């Protein structure tokens, strides 16, 4: 694995304005992503986990500029994506693609599958019509679908097959970076495994760098090289796979891993429960966002936002009580 | 805990007996067998997990037990056959499918109650939680007559499901509460009249992991403190492993395997179960390398479009001719482990 | 970063596990909806409500009359015949004559054509304008949206008639003025509806995916938004048509619309106002056509709206 950094996120924050209630005029701000910095290495699969309100989806989308960051920058190789002009960005989109969570709404219902997969090629005017069809067929086979499916419509396919189509579409432009936003969460378990294996195979074949966003820890553990844990818009812990799952340090990571039910009845124990609810991203707690549910919280946790500091090489934790 | 199998003696009396349940929906062309020849029992104090993917028929089975299929429980399109027998605490046996509407209304909430998947949409947004809980209590006019009695009982109930500040929650509207709280309120409503059986239809699917742990913890406490029987529907095998006593695996409307939770995970007999267990990403890496995932090929079948014979055969690596033409009968082993497969015996012996 | 696609394809065939290579051949269960029996076209037609069938019939007849006006009208609608004023119906003049002897039937047919023509132009131009602005508002949001929304609100607040009257006062009463004003009369209903739809479409992943692929806004609008807007636009156009016909008729009735000798339905009704007792057909026959036209469009429009509400793509 090449150690080169392909995406560098620096102090990225993305805020959304929403109406604070149905009748009010004043807008409230959802602090979806707060001051996040991380680097993604070429060829790796970085897993991004978190619960609702963690900002993981928004972070992924902000990196490829589908949601405009409110501050900070995103370096893709040596280009700052936040400072590009619209036409430059459009051109660069060939290099960064996304696969969405919902297989049912992410494919245009009125377009044939072949046109959907080849849309990127048509947009950037790559190749002749025949060449495009050849490429589409190639992609369909790569994702495990029969070539003659290109004349069918999305509604004729199951969820798993549709996700394959989505992946084929994303790969059409030969991207370097792929954001997979919960690509298997909406699928049945038996199909999830198929898609996960396919993604691993394709990322190796195509040399992809992948940001794999999921709330399902077991899937992330299977597929990711490094993992970042997010909570209320901030990164709590970032480490490589084995370290994070075998030796987590942040209280939230520990609680999260405890909370996942293990599919082994011999290892039954009462559920260790993290009390309270996830605070709203409209009004995150001051200082460390996790302090309201943390067993180790002290007064100081309310005053300083803990920095993501390196405990040991490749293992970063944002907690002052570790 | 040792992997003991639960034998018939250890189980309490039967509270729910589903016999030969068939639910058919009349569609534009032909009939869809949403639930096909389902037989199983739930015993006192037991938590039975129903596992399956889309189209397996688990929700339809659950709704049939309370006769909630279709709008207002009546639909011209569904034809339900078979018997669903509820045996309440005072020894009465009721065939749910043959009850008249009055009796049915009385047993709902009283003898059997239900918890739904989406707490967001299952609570009425225009009534306070207190009002909705009171509605349940009002069904039992003998024990809860006055408003004060109901309020007191409601507070106690919310407290027992771990809701802090019950008074505030009673006054709140559903949208003012978080997802986890709403789910607790729903569970409270289901528990209010101390039913014999609670049906939980994917209660934790739409909730975050840490909140799910709270809810599952609550279920564990309900098992211990109340001894209520629970029919727990889910597609999450982790939840099954941690919470449930026995498991019913459903596929395309049929119960392909029924076993104690230990037997199911250690000695699965049906190819589908085996396949499912191999589809779960293992949470351990041996020396940096992944353990191989072996997904089941193909897609989950459309219940309107099932192949002849065993519904699983298109995806089964051990399918033989008889599998493609004839639907297997259900066979039961000595320790109550039932399986619907022509080849289960030989496949069991092959495993090393 | 190019890869040798050929070689990996060959590799795939040999090293692929059996479960992967059999995947798509197991998946050839065909379209998921294969089990739904398709009703034949005529069976579906037979199932329609009576009112809809009648409406369609009436509209087809009226459409034919509009197109083939020259052949259907027995006389020249503009030719006066002072000898035969206000005649009752006869063989040569099936609906009688008007106050300067023009054949009422012919005049009515031509009036129909005029009114339909003006309204049709208004519908097309208004829809184009409204849809474009609505899409712009929904796609670009921000300032563009605020400007367009304010315009929409403004046009909704002021009565149609007032706007048109001011226009006539400023620009005169030529026919082209009338057509232009009527075209602008209802653009805002389209714009509002389109804007709302675009707002919800833009958040749908399938549309955003096109942006993620690097598509220009224009392409997204044409290839992704418009196809999903058709049902909304069809309903809007079907409802706008009768509104514009009535608007034009009202103006012509008041003498501010088409000028004589051009006939429009409203103009004829206005003309016939003075002769309601002596030659009622002058006012009645265009009224009948007008009512028929508007009612049928309303019925069909409601039906289309019901259709598109129920329609799902999965």
PDB file of N, CA and C in Angstrom, chain B residues 53 130 161:
ATOM      1  N   UNK B  53     -35.349 -12.583   6.144  1.00  0.00           N
ATOM      2  CA  UNK B  53     -35.082 -11.381   5.365  1.00  0.00           C
ATOM      3  C   UNK B  53     -36.387 -10.875   4.759  1.00  0.00           C
ATOM      4  N   UNK B 130     -49.069  10.542  27.754  1.00  0.00           N
ATOM      5  CA  UNK B 130     -49.913  10.179  28.883  1.00  0.00           C
ATOM      6  C   UNK B 130     -51.294   9.742  28.417  1.00  0.00           C
ATOM      7  N   UNK B 161     -39.903   0.988  32.951  1.00  0.00           N
ATOM      8  CA  UNK B 161     -39.164   0.800  31.703  1.00  0.00           C
ATOM      9  C   UNK B 161     -37.967   1.737  31.629  1.00  0.00           C
TER      10      UNK B 161
END
